[in-house]
Amino acid sequence: LAQDHFGSNQLLEKGTMAIVKSEDKPMVEDPSSLSYAQMSQLKLYESELWKKACRNSAYLIKEIHYNTFAREWRCVWSEDDDKRSLTELQRVLEEVALPALRRVQGVLSVQRVVCGCNKEFKVISKLALDAFEDWSGMQFYPEEELVRRWHGIEGVSKIEVETYTLEPVFGPGK
């Protein structure tokens, strides 16, 4: 039995993960002491807070905690024809992936990574654990269409998908 940083006890066994909920704590002890402008700012901040701090978290092992999953779609592009494959990958991202991902409930962020040295193009979608589970039930829509379109681009190779955990360890997201 181990105690997590939220103060709840849970059994952590090798190869298992545990989902825990953080305690709801008020941002301000006495909201009546705030001005109208301060109250408006607080309400706006609280309405966006879920995007910054996921309420569910899990453990791979006692020392490895995470609160988000990421789905990565990646491939290798070619320098041929003035990097035409890279241009086409960006077009598919803008026309297929982004409009669909904007409609997926619980998406925290979508990042595009382009490596000029290794000629890699990656799209990383980050979601909270519960939202990710829902999205996986939809076969990570629009993944199938995106991969199909990438296969049709001349000069694109090594198309892969991967799921992994994300947990900030330093910086503003921590």
PDB file of C-alpha atoms in Angstrom:
ATOM      1  CA  LEU A   1       0.000   0.000   0.000  1.00  0.00           C
ATOM      2  CA  ALA A   2       1.453   3.367  -0.992  1.00  0.00           C
ATOM      3  CA  GLN A   3       0.273   6.888  -0.367  1.00  0.00           C
ATOM      4  CA  ASP A   4       0.110   9.112  -3.432  1.00  0.00           C
ATOM      5  CA  HIS A   5       0.708  12.854  -3.398  1.00  0.00           C
ATOM      6  CA  PHE A   6      -3.046  13.440  -3.100  1.00  0.00           C
ATOM      7  CA  GLY A   7      -3.064  11.689   0.264  1.00  0.00           C
ATOM      8  CA  SER A   8      -5.101   8.638  -0.741  1.00  0.00           C
ATOM      9  CA  ASN A   9      -3.928   5.085  -0.225  1.00  0.00           C
ATOM     10  CA  GLN A  10      -3.857   2.709  -3.142  1.00  0.00           C
ATOM     11  CA  LEU A  11      -2.334  -0.606  -4.070  1.00  0.00           C
ATOM     12  CA  LEU A  12       0.442  -0.281  -6.627  1.00  0.00           C
ATOM     13  CA  GLU A  13       1.482  -3.547  -8.226  1.00  0.00           C
ATOM     14  CA  LYS A  14       4.011  -4.194 -10.967  1.00  0.00           C
ATOM     15  CA  GLY A  15       2.467  -3.632 -14.379  1.00  0.00           C
ATOM     16  CA  THR A  16      -0.666  -1.900 -13.090  1.00  0.00           C
ATOM     17  CA  MET A  17      -1.751   1.689 -12.976  1.00  0.00           C
ATOM     18  CA  ALA A  18      -4.111   3.447 -10.649  1.00  0.00           C
ATOM     19  CA  ILE A  19      -6.423   6.343 -11.479  1.00  0.00           C
ATOM     20  CA  VAL A  20      -6.779   8.909  -8.718  1.00  0.00           C
ATOM     21  CA  LYS A  21      -8.770  12.114  -8.389  1.00  0.00           C
ATOM     22  CA  SER A  22      -7.332  15.197  -6.809  1.00  0.00           C
ATOM     23  CA  GLU A  23      -9.320  16.938  -4.122  1.00  0.00           C
ATOM     24  CA  ASP A  24     -11.394  19.932  -5.158  1.00  0.00           C
ATOM     25  CA  LYS A  25     -10.073  22.920  -3.257  1.00  0.00           C
ATOM     26  CA  PRO A  26     -11.526  26.412  -3.639  1.00  0.00           C
ATOM     27  CA  MET A  27      -9.261  28.987  -5.272  1.00  0.00           C
ATOM     28  CA  VAL A  28     -10.432  31.636  -2.803  1.00  0.00           C
ATOM     29  CA  GLU A  29     -11.672  30.973   0.744  1.00  0.00           C
ATOM     30  CA  ASP A  30     -14.120  33.901   0.786  1.00  0.00           C
ATOM     31  CA  PRO A  31     -15.337  34.891  -2.715  1.00  0.00           C
ATOM     32  CA  SER A  32     -17.479  37.681  -1.214  1.00  0.00           C
ATOM     33  CA  SER A  33     -14.258  39.607  -0.488  1.00  0.00           C
ATOM     34  CA  LEU A  34     -13.503  39.936  -4.216  1.00  0.00           C
ATOM     35  CA  SER A  35     -14.464  42.864  -6.425  1.00  0.00           C
ATOM     36  CA  TYR A  36     -16.654  42.245  -9.477  1.00  0.00           C
ATOM     37  CA  ALA A  37     -13.595  42.452 -11.773  1.00  0.00           C
ATOM     38  CA  GLN A  38     -11.628  40.016  -9.593  1.00  0.00           C
ATOM     39  CA  MET A  39     -14.564  37.619  -9.495  1.00  0.00           C
ATOM     40  CA  SER A  40     -14.882  37.779 -13.303  1.00  0.00           C
ATOM     41  CA  GLN A  41     -11.172  37.036 -13.701  1.00  0.00           C
ATOM     42  CA  LEU A  42     -11.409  34.147 -11.237  1.00  0.00           C
ATOM     43  CA  LYS A  43     -14.381  32.628 -13.058  1.00  0.00           C
ATOM     44  CA  LEU A  44     -12.534  32.886 -16.383  1.00  0.00           C
ATOM     45  CA  TYR A  45      -9.406  31.327 -14.874  1.00  0.00           C
ATOM     46  CA  GLU A  46     -11.361  28.484 -13.273  1.00  0.00           C
ATOM     47  CA  SER A  47     -13.273  27.796 -16.495  1.00  0.00           C
ATOM     48  CA  GLU A  48      -9.968  27.255 -18.319  1.00  0.00           C
ATOM     49  CA  LEU A  49      -8.181  25.454 -15.473  1.00  0.00           C
ATOM     50  CA  TRP A  50      -9.110  21.962 -16.685  1.00  0.00           C
ATOM     51  CA  LYS A  51      -6.904  22.556 -19.742  1.00  0.00           C
ATOM     52  CA  LYS A  52      -3.866  23.140 -17.546  1.00  0.00           C
ATOM     53  CA  ALA A  53      -4.311  20.629 -14.750  1.00  0.00           C
ATOM     54  CA  CYS A  54      -5.917  17.290 -15.459  1.00  0.00           C
ATOM     55  CA  ARG A  55      -7.918  15.864 -12.578  1.00  0.00           C
ATOM     56  CA  ASN A  56      -7.137  12.197 -13.251  1.00  0.00           C
ATOM     57  CA  SER A  57      -3.690  10.739 -12.921  1.00  0.00           C
ATOM     58  CA  ALA A  58      -2.115   7.328 -12.994  1.00  0.00           C
ATOM     59  CA  TYR A  59       1.056   5.483 -12.123  1.00  0.00           C
ATOM     60  CA  LEU A  60       3.048   3.012 -14.200  1.00  0.00           C
ATOM     61  CA  ILE A  61       5.032   2.290 -11.044  1.00  0.00           C
ATOM     62  CA  LYS A  62       5.090   4.112  -7.700  1.00  0.00           C
ATOM     63  CA  GLU A  63       7.740   6.583  -8.929  1.00  0.00           C
ATOM     64  CA  ILE A  64       6.310   7.174 -12.434  1.00  0.00           C
ATOM     65  CA  HIS A  65       3.195   9.358 -12.378  1.00  0.00           C
ATOM     66  CA  TYR A  66       1.394  10.852 -15.378  1.00  0.00           C
ATOM     67  CA  ASN A  67      -1.803  12.717 -16.098  1.00  0.00           C
ATOM     68  CA  THR A  68      -2.020  12.828 -19.878  1.00  0.00           C
ATOM     69  CA  PHE A  69      -1.640  10.569 -22.865  1.00  0.00           C
ATOM     70  CA  ALA A  70      -0.351  11.578 -26.267  1.00  0.00           C
ATOM     71  CA  ARG A  71      -1.010   9.999 -29.635  1.00  0.00           C
ATOM     72  CA  GLU A  72       1.756  10.616 -32.142  1.00  0.00           C
ATOM     73  CA  TRP A  73       1.493  10.248 -35.901  1.00  0.00           C
ATOM     74  CA  ARG A  74       4.876  10.414 -37.596  1.00  0.00           C
ATOM     75  CA  CYS A  75       6.600   9.818 -40.881  1.00  0.00           C
ATOM     76  CA  VAL A  76       9.721  10.627 -42.835  1.00  0.00           C
ATOM     77  CA  TRP A  77       9.592  13.132 -45.696  1.00  0.00           C
ATOM     78  CA  SER A  78      11.887  13.656 -48.669  1.00  0.00           C
ATOM     79  CA  GLU A  79      13.886  16.623 -49.950  1.00  0.00           C
ATOM     80  CA  ASP A  80      12.927  15.645 -53.534  1.00  0.00           C
ATOM     81  CA  ASP A  81      11.056  18.108 -55.743  1.00  0.00           C
ATOM     82  CA  ASP A  82      11.833  21.081 -53.471  1.00  0.00           C
ATOM     83  CA  LYS A  83      10.471  19.262 -50.362  1.00  0.00           C
ATOM     84  CA  ARG A  84       7.088  18.720 -51.979  1.00  0.00           C
ATOM     85  CA  SER A  85       6.256  15.856 -49.605  1.00  0.00           C
ATOM     86  CA  LEU A  86       6.708  18.182 -46.608  1.00  0.00           C
ATOM     87  CA  THR A  87       4.358  20.713 -48.217  1.00  0.00           C
ATOM     88  CA  GLU A  88       1.780  17.969 -48.787  1.00  0.00           C
ATOM     89  CA  LEU A  89       2.097  16.701 -45.195  1.00  0.00           C
ATOM     90  CA  GLN A  90       1.349  20.192 -43.905  1.00  0.00           C
ATOM     91  CA  ARG A  91      -1.638  20.437 -46.234  1.00  0.00           C
ATOM     92  CA  VAL A  92      -3.072  17.145 -44.918  1.00  0.00           C
ATOM     93  CA  LEU A  93      -2.513  18.352 -41.359  1.00  0.00           C
ATOM     94  CA  GLU A  94      -4.454  21.553 -42.047  1.00  0.00           C
ATOM     95  CA  GLU A  95      -7.227  19.981 -44.148  1.00  0.00           C
ATOM     96  CA  VAL A  96      -7.794  16.655 -42.380  1.00  0.00           C
ATOM     97  CA  ALA A  97      -6.299  16.489 -38.900  1.00  0.00           C
ATOM     98  CA  LEU A  98      -6.802  19.948 -37.423  1.00  0.00           C
ATOM     99  CA  PRO A  99     -10.500  20.388 -38.281  1.00  0.00           C
ATOM    100  CA  ALA A 100     -11.271  16.931 -36.865  1.00  0.00           C
ATOM    101  CA  LEU A 101      -9.105  17.321 -33.757  1.00  0.00           C
ATOM    102  CA  ARG A 102     -10.790  20.631 -32.928  1.00  0.00           C
ATOM    103  CA  ARG A 103     -14.011  18.625 -32.512  1.00  0.00           C
ATOM    104  CA  VAL A 104     -12.499  15.940 -30.235  1.00  0.00           C
ATOM    105  CA  GLN A 105     -13.664  16.570 -26.680  1.00  0.00           C
ATOM    106  CA  GLY A 106     -10.826  16.968 -24.188  1.00  0.00           C
ATOM    107  CA  VAL A 107      -7.913  17.740 -26.520  1.00  0.00           C
ATOM    108  CA  LEU A 108      -5.421  19.742 -24.475  1.00  0.00           C
ATOM    109  CA  SER A 109      -3.016  20.516 -27.303  1.00  0.00           C
ATOM    110  CA  VAL A 110      -1.884  19.522 -30.776  1.00  0.00           C
ATOM    111  CA  GLN A 111       1.726  20.047 -31.772  1.00  0.00           C
ATOM    112  CA  ARG A 112       3.486  19.658 -35.075  1.00  0.00           C
ATOM    113  CA  VAL A 113       7.165  18.742 -34.983  1.00  0.00           C
ATOM    114  CA  VAL A 114       9.373  18.974 -38.065  1.00  0.00           C
ATOM    115  CA  CYS A 115      12.968  17.768 -37.894  1.00  0.00           C
ATOM    116  CA  GLY A 116      15.066  18.983 -40.804  1.00  0.00           C
ATOM    117  CA  CYS A 117      18.020  16.772 -39.919  1.00  0.00           C
ATOM    118  CA  ASN A 118      16.153  13.435 -39.785  1.00  0.00           C
ATOM    119  CA  LYS A 119      13.376  14.583 -42.160  1.00  0.00           C
ATOM    120  CA  GLU A 120      10.672  13.699 -39.634  1.00  0.00           C
ATOM    121  CA  PHE A 121       7.146  15.108 -39.538  1.00  0.00           C
ATOM    122  CA  LYS A 122       5.150  14.454 -36.366  1.00  0.00           C
ATOM    123  CA  VAL A 123       1.724  15.405 -35.075  1.00  0.00           C
ATOM    124  CA  ILE A 124       1.241  14.973 -31.320  1.00  0.00           C
ATOM    125  CA  SER A 125      -2.219  15.195 -29.751  1.00  0.00           C
ATOM    126  CA  LYS A 126      -2.310  15.485 -25.958  1.00  0.00           C
ATOM    127  CA  LEU A 127      -5.420  14.543 -23.962  1.00  0.00           C
ATOM    128  CA  ALA A 128      -6.376  13.909 -20.350  1.00  0.00           C
ATOM    129  CA  LEU A 129      -6.689  10.243 -19.402  1.00  0.00           C
ATOM    130  CA  ASP A 130     -10.486  10.021 -19.507  1.00  0.00           C
ATOM    131  CA  ALA A 131     -10.721  11.987 -22.756  1.00  0.00           C
ATOM    132  CA  PHE A 132      -8.003   9.814 -24.295  1.00  0.00           C
ATOM    133  CA  GLU A 133      -9.960   6.677 -23.441  1.00  0.00           C
ATOM    134  CA  ASP A 134     -13.020   8.113 -25.200  1.00  0.00           C
ATOM    135  CA  TRP A 135     -10.917   9.074 -28.225  1.00  0.00           C
ATOM    136  CA  SER A 136      -9.375   5.592 -28.431  1.00  0.00           C
ATOM    137  CA  GLY A 137     -12.930   4.248 -28.636  1.00  0.00           C
ATOM    138  CA  MET A 138     -13.302   6.343 -31.804  1.00  0.00           C
ATOM    139  CA  GLN A 139     -10.141   4.709 -33.263  1.00  0.00           C
ATOM    140  CA  PHE A 140      -8.284   8.010 -32.770  1.00  0.00           C
ATOM    141  CA  TYR A 141     -10.319   9.772 -35.451  1.00  0.00           C
ATOM    142  CA  PRO A 142      -9.046  11.130 -37.909  1.00  0.00           C
ATOM    143  CA  GLU A 143      -6.016   8.824 -37.730  1.00  0.00           C
ATOM    144  CA  GLU A 144      -7.160   6.351 -40.395  1.00  0.00           C
ATOM    145  CA  GLU A 145      -7.822   9.102 -42.958  1.00  0.00           C
ATOM    146  CA  LEU A 146      -4.591  10.935 -42.125  1.00  0.00           C
ATOM    147  CA  VAL A 147      -2.470   7.776 -42.514  1.00  0.00           C
ATOM    148  CA  ARG A 148      -4.251   6.887 -45.751  1.00  0.00           C
ATOM    149  CA  ARG A 149      -3.545  10.361 -47.162  1.00  0.00           C
ATOM    150  CA  TRP A 150       0.096  10.226 -46.013  1.00  0.00           C
ATOM    151  CA  HIS A 151       0.527   6.889 -47.848  1.00  0.00           C
ATOM    152  CA  GLY A 152      -0.603   8.646 -51.029  1.00  0.00           C
ATOM    153  CA  ILE A 153       2.132  11.305 -50.861  1.00  0.00           C
ATOM    154  CA  GLU A 154       5.188  10.573 -52.971  1.00  0.00           C
ATOM    155  CA  GLY A 155       8.367  10.790 -50.906  1.00  0.00           C
ATOM    156  CA  VAL A 156       6.720   9.939 -47.574  1.00  0.00           C
ATOM    157  CA  SER A 157       7.926   6.787 -45.844  1.00  0.00           C
ATOM    158  CA  LYS A 158       8.097   5.070 -42.452  1.00  0.00           C
ATOM    159  CA  ILE A 159       4.588   6.044 -41.335  1.00  0.00           C
ATOM    160  CA  GLU A 160       4.066   5.108 -37.676  1.00  0.00           C
ATOM    161  CA  VAL A 161       1.685   5.796 -34.803  1.00  0.00           C
ATOM    162  CA  GLU A 162       2.458   5.597 -31.096  1.00  0.00           C
ATOM    163  CA  THR A 163       0.770   6.247 -27.780  1.00  0.00           C
ATOM    164  CA  TYR A 164       2.718   7.375 -24.733  1.00  0.00           C
ATOM    165  CA  THR A 165       2.255   9.171 -21.445  1.00  0.00           C
ATOM    166  CA  LEU A 166       3.155  12.788 -20.813  1.00  0.00           C
ATOM    167  CA  GLU A 167       3.926  14.380 -17.472  1.00  0.00           C
ATOM    168  CA  PRO A 168       5.547  17.796 -17.069  1.00  0.00           C
ATOM    169  CA  VAL A 169       8.698  17.606 -14.952  1.00  0.00           C
ATOM    170  CA  PHE A 170       9.929  21.209 -15.246  1.00  0.00           C
ATOM    171  CA  GLY A 171       8.648  24.570 -16.439  1.00  0.00           C
ATOM    172  CA  PRO A 172       5.270  26.318 -16.589  1.00  0.00           C
ATOM    173  CA  GLY A 173       3.293  23.115 -17.194  1.00  0.00           C
ATOM    174  CA  LYS A 174       4.588  21.515 -13.969  1.00  0.00           C
TER     175      LYS A 174
END
